[in-house]
Coordinates of C-alpha atoms in Angstrom, one line a residue:
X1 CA 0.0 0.0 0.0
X2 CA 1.4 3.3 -1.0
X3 CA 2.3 5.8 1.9
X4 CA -0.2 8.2 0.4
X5 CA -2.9 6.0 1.6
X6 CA -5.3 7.7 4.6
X7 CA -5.3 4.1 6.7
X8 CA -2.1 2.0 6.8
X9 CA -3.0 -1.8 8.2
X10 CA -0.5 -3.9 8.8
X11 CA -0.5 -7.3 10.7
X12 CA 3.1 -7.6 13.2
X13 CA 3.3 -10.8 14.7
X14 CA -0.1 -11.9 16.2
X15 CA -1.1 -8.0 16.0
X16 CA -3.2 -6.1 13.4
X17 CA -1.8 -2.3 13.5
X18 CA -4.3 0.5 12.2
X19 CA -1.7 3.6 11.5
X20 CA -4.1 7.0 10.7
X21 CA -1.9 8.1 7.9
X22 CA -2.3 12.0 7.6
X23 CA 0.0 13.4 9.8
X24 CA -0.3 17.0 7.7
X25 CA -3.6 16.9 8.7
X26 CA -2.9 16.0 12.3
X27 CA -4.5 12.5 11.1
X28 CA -8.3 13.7 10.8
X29 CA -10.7 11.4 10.5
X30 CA -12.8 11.0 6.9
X31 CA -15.5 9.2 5.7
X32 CA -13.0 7.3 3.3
X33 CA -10.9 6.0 6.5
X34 CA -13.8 5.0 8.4
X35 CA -14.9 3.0 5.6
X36 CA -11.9 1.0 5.4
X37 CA -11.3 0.6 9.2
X38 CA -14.4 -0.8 10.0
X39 CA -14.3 -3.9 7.5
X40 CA -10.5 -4.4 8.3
X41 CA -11.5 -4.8 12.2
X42 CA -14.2 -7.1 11.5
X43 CA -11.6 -9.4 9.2
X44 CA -9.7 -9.3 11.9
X45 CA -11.7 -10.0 14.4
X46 CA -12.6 -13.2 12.2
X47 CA -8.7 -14.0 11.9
X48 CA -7.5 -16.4 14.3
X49 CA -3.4 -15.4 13.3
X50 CA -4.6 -12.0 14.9
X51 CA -4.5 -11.7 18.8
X52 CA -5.3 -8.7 19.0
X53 CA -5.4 -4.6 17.3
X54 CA -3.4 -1.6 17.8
X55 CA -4.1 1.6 16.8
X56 CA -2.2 4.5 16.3
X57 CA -1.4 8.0 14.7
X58 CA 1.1 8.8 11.9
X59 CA 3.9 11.4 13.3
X60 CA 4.4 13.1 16.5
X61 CA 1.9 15.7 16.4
X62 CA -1.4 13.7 16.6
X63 CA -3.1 10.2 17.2
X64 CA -5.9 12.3 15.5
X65 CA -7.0 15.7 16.0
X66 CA -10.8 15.0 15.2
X67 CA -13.3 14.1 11.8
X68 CA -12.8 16.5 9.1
X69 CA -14.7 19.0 9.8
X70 CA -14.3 21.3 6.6
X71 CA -15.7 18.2 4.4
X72 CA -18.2 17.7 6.8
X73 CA -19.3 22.1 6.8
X74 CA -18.9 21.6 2.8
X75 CA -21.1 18.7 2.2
X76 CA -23.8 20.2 5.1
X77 CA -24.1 23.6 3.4
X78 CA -24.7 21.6 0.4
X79 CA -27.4 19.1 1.3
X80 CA -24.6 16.4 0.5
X81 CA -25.9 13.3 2.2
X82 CA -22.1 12.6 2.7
X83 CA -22.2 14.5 5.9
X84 CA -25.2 12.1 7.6
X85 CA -23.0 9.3 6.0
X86 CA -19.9 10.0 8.1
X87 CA -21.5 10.5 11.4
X88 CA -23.7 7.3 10.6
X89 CA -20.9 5.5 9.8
X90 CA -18.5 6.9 12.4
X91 CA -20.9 5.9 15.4
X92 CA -21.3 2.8 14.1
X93 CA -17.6 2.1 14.2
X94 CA -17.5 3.5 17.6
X95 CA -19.6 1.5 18.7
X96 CA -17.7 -1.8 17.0
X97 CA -15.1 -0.6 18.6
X98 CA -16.6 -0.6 22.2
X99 CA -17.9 -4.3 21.9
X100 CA -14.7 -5.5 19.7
X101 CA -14.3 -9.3 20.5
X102 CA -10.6 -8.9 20.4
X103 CA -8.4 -6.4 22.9
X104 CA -8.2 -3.2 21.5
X105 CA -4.8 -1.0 22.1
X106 CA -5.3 2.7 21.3
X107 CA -1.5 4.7 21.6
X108 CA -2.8 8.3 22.6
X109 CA 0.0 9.7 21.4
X110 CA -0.1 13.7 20.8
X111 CA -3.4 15.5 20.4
X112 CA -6.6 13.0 20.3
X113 CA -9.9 15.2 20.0
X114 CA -13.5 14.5 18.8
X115 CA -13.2 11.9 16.0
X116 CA -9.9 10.6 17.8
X117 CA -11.4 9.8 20.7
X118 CA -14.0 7.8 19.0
X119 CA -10.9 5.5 17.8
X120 CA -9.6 5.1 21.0
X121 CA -11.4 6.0 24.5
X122 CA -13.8 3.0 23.8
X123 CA -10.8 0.1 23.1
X124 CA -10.3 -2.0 25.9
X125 CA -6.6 -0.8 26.8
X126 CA -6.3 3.1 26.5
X127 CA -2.5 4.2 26.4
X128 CA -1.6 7.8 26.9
X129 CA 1.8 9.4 26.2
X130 CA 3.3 12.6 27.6
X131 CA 2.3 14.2 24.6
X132 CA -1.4 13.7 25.1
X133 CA -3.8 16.2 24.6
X134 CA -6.9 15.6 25.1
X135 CA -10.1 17.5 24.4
X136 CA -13.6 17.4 23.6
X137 CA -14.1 21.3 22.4
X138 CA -17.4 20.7 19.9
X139 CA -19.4 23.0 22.0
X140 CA -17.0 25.6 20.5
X141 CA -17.4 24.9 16.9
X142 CA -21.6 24.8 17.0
X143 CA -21.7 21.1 17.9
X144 CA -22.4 18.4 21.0
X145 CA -19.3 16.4 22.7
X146 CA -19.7 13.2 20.3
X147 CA -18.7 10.0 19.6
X148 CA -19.9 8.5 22.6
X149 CA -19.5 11.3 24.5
X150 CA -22.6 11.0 25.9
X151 CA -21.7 7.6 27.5
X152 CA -18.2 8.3 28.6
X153 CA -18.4 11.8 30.1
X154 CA -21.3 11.6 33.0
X155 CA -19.1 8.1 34.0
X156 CA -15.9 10.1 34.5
X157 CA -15.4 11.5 38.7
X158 CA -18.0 13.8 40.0
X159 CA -18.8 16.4 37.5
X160 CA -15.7 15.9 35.4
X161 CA -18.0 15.4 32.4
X162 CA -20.4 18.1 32.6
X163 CA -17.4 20.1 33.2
X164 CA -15.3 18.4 30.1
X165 CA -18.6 19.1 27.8
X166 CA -19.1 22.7 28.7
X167 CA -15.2 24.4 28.7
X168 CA -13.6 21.6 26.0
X169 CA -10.8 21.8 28.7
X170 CA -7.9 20.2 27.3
X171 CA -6.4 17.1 29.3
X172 CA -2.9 15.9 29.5
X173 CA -2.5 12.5 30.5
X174 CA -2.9 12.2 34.4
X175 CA -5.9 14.0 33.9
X176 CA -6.9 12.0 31.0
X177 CA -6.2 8.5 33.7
X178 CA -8.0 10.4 36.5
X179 CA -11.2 11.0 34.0
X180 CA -11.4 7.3 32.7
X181 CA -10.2 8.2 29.5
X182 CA -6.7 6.2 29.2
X183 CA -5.8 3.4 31.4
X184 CA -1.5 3.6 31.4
X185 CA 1.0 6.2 30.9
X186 CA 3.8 5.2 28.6
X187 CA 6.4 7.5 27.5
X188 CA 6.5 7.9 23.7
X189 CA 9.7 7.0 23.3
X190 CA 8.9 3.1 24.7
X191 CA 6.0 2.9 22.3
X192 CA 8.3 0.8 20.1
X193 CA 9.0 -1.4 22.6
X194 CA 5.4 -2.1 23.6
X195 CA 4.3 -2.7 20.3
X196 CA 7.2 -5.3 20.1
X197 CA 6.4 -7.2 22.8
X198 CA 2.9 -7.1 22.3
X199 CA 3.2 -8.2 18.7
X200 CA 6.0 -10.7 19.9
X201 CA 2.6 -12.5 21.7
X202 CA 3.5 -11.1 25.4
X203 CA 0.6 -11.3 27.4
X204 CA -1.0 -7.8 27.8
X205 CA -0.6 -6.8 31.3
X206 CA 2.5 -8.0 31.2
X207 CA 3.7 -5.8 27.9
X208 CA 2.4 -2.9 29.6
X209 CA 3.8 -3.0 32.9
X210 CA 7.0 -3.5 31.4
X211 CA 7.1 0.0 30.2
X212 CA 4.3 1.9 31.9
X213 CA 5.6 4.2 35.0
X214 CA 3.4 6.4 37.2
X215 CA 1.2 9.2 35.8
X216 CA 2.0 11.8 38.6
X217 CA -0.8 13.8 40.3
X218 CA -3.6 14.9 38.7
X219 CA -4.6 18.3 38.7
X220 CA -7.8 17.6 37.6
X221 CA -8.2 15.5 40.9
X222 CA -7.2 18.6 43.4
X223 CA -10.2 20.8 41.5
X224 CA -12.5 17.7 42.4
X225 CA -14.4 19.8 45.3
X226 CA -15.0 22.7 42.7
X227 CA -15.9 21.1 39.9
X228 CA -18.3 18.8 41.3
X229 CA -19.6 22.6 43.4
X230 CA -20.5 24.3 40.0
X231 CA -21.3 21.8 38.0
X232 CA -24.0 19.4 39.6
X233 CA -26.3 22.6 39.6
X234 CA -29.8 22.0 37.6
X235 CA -29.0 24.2 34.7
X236 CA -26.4 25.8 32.5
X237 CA -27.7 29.2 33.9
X238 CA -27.4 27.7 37.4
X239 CA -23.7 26.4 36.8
X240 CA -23.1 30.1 35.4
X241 CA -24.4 31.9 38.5
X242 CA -22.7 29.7 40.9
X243 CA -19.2 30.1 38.6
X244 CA -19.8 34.4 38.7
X245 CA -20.8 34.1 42.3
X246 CA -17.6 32.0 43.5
X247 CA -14.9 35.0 43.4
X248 CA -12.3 32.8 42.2
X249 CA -10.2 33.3 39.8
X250 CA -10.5 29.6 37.7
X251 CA -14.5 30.1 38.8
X252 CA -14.5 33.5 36.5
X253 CA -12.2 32.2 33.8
X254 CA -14.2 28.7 33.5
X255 CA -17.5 31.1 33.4
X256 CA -16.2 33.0 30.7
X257 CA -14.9 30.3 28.8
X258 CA -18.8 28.5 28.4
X259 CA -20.1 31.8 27.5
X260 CA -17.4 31.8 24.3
X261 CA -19.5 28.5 23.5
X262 CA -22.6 27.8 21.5
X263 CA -25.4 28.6 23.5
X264 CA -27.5 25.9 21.3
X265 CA -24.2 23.7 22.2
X266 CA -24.2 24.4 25.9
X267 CA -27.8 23.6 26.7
X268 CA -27.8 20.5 24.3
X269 CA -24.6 19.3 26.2
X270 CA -26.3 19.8 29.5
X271 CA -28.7 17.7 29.2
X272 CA -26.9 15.2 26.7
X273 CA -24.7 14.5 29.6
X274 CA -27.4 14.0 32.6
X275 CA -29.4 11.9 29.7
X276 CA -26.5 9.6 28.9
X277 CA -25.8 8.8 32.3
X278 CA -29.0 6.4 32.5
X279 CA -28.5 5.2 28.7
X280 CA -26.1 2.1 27.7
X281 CA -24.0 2.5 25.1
X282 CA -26.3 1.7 21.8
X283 CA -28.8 4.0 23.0
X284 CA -26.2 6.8 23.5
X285 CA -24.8 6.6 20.3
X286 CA -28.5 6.5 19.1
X287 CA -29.0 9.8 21.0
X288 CA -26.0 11.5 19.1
X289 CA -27.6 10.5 15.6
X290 CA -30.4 12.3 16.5
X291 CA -28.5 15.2 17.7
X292 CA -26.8 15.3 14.8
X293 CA -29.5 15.5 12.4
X294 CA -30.7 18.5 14.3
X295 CA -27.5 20.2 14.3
X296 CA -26.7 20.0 10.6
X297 CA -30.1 21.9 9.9
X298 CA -29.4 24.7 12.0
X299 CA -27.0 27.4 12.3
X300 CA -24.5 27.1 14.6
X301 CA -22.1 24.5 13.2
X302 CA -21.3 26.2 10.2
X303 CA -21.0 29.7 11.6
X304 CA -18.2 28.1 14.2
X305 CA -16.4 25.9 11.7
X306 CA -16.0 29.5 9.4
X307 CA -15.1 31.2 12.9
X308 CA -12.2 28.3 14.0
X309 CA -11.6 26.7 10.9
X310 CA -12.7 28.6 7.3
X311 CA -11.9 32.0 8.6
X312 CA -9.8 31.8 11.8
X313 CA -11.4 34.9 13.6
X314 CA -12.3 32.8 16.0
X315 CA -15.1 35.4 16.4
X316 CA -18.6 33.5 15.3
X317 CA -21.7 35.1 16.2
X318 CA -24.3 32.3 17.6
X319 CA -27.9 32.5 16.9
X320 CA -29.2 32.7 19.6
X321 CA -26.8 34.4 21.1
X322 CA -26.6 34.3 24.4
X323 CA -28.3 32.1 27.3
X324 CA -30.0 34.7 28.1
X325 CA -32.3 34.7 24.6
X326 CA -32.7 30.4 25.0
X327 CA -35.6 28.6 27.3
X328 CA -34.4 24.6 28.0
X329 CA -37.4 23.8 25.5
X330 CA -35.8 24.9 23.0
X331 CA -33.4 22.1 22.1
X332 CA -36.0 19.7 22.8
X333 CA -36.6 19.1 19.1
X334 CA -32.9 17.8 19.0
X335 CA -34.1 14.8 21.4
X336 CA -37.0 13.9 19.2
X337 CA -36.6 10.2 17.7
X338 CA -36.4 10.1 13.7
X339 CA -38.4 6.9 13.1
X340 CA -37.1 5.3 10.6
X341 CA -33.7 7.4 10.2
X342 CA -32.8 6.3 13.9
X343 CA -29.1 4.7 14.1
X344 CA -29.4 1.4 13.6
X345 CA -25.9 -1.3 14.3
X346 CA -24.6 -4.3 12.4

């Protein structure tokens, strides 16, 4: 396969290896990528020769920075039915991925956001580099904290999630452990040596304990007590008012931080997040179809992909708004079911 190829696959011993191949592009995710993971995983999974998958990111930059958004803005604005093909397709692999018969090694190695953590927060062994950064920052593009999102974020300590899905904090990987987002911290420069020995047929655990070492603190740990203050409150108004009304510095910068976001995004999230904590996982991805199909006829994704993306003004005007202009009923039409459109799995 040439090197110009968007997935490399490659079977190592008793490993298959998944290498996203566009490191230019910091390894973004297309619709063209997840159509040839997705049947490669389940030939493997149907190969006896192959223990078990890796998956990984081309360069040092990025495991993947996210789906290409761009396409997806493009094909929206157009009516292209590509775009409801991608996310279709992309929760359906996600989901494969969570129930994948085999074990599933995901090397977080750089930045893994949106469409990257699809690929890897789900697989059963989540392994996080000091070059990790992790992040979940749809709210500030117009969108909702996908890909199963709605599963993994209200499961994380406290109010981590709520808090996660509001700001798009970025995570290194201590914080990343402490969230239940990666399992082990292995330095990037013994990645080699783990994929060795686990394509050499070394049991797992013991592969990884070989060249894991300790994580160190985790500062998302020592704001446990704040977080979990703010962000348990009923409403994204409430959480506001109790941020404004704390006097703290990281209170008034996190406030100020959600009110950069969508407004659409924020109250969507909210309650995508206190929804998904009683959902399993079929029914969460479910949920997200249905998001999605409201968010691609509105406004606010393509105003924040020109703002972030098209552009770069990083200055995109919301409709609504502000809070302040939106009622919670409002999103309720995001929730609805879509019959016979619903998500459906293999």
């Amino acid at each position: 396969m040439s090197e110009e190829a968007e997935v490399l696959f490659e079977k190592r011993g008793v490993a298959g290896v998944i290498t996203l191949n566009r490191p230019k592009a910091l390894n973004a995710l297309t619709l063209a990528m997840v159509r040839l993971i997705h049947p490669k995983l389940k030939e493997w999974a149907a190969d006896e020769s192959v223990q078990c998958v890796i998956i990984e990111g081309a360069g040092e930059k990025a495991f993947c920075a996210g789906g290409d958004i761009r396409a997806l803005h493009d094909w929206g604005r157009a009516g292209d039915p590509s775009a409801l093909a991608f996310w279709r397709e992309e929760y359906r692999l996600n989901t494969y991925i969570k129930r994948y018969p085999k074990p599933f090694i995901a090397l977080m190695d750089g930045i893994n956001m949106g469409g990257g953590v699809g690929l890897s927060v789900h697989g059963s062994h989540r392994v996080a580099t000091e070059r990790l950064t992790f992040a979940m920052p749809e709210t500030g593009i117009g969108l909702f904290p996908d890909v199963g999102g709605t599963f993994f974020l209200p499961r994380a300590p406290g109010e981590t999630g709520m808090y996660l899905a509001l700001t798009g904090a970025r995570l290194k990987a201590a914080d990343a452990i402490y969230a239940g987002i990666a399992d082990s911290y292995v330095p990037s420069g013994r990645l080699e040596t783990l994929k060795d020995r686990i394509a050499g047929g070394a049991p797992l655990h013991e592969a990884l304990k070989e060249v894991a070492e300790d994580e160190g603190p985790a500062p998302l740990a020592a704001m446990q007590d704040d977080i979990s203050k703010h962000f348990a409150k009923g409403s994204v108004s409430e959480i506001l008012a109790s941020l404004r009304a704390d006097g703290g510095e990281w209170a008034a910068k996190t406030a100020e931080t959600i009110e950069t976001k969508s407004p659409t995004s924020t109250l969507v999230a909210f309650r995508q997040v206190r929804e998904g904590a009683k959902l399993d996982f079929e029914e969460c991805m479910k949920l997200e179809f249905r998001l999605i199909n409201g968010f691609i006829k509105g406004h606010d994704f393509y105003e924040g992909v020109r703002a972030v993306v098209i552009d770069k003004d990083q200055a995109p005007k919301w409709k609504p708004a502000a809070l302040a202009e939106m009622k919670a009923g409002d999103v309720d039409s995001y929730f609805a079911p879509l019959g016979a459109g619903e998500l459906t799995f293999d």
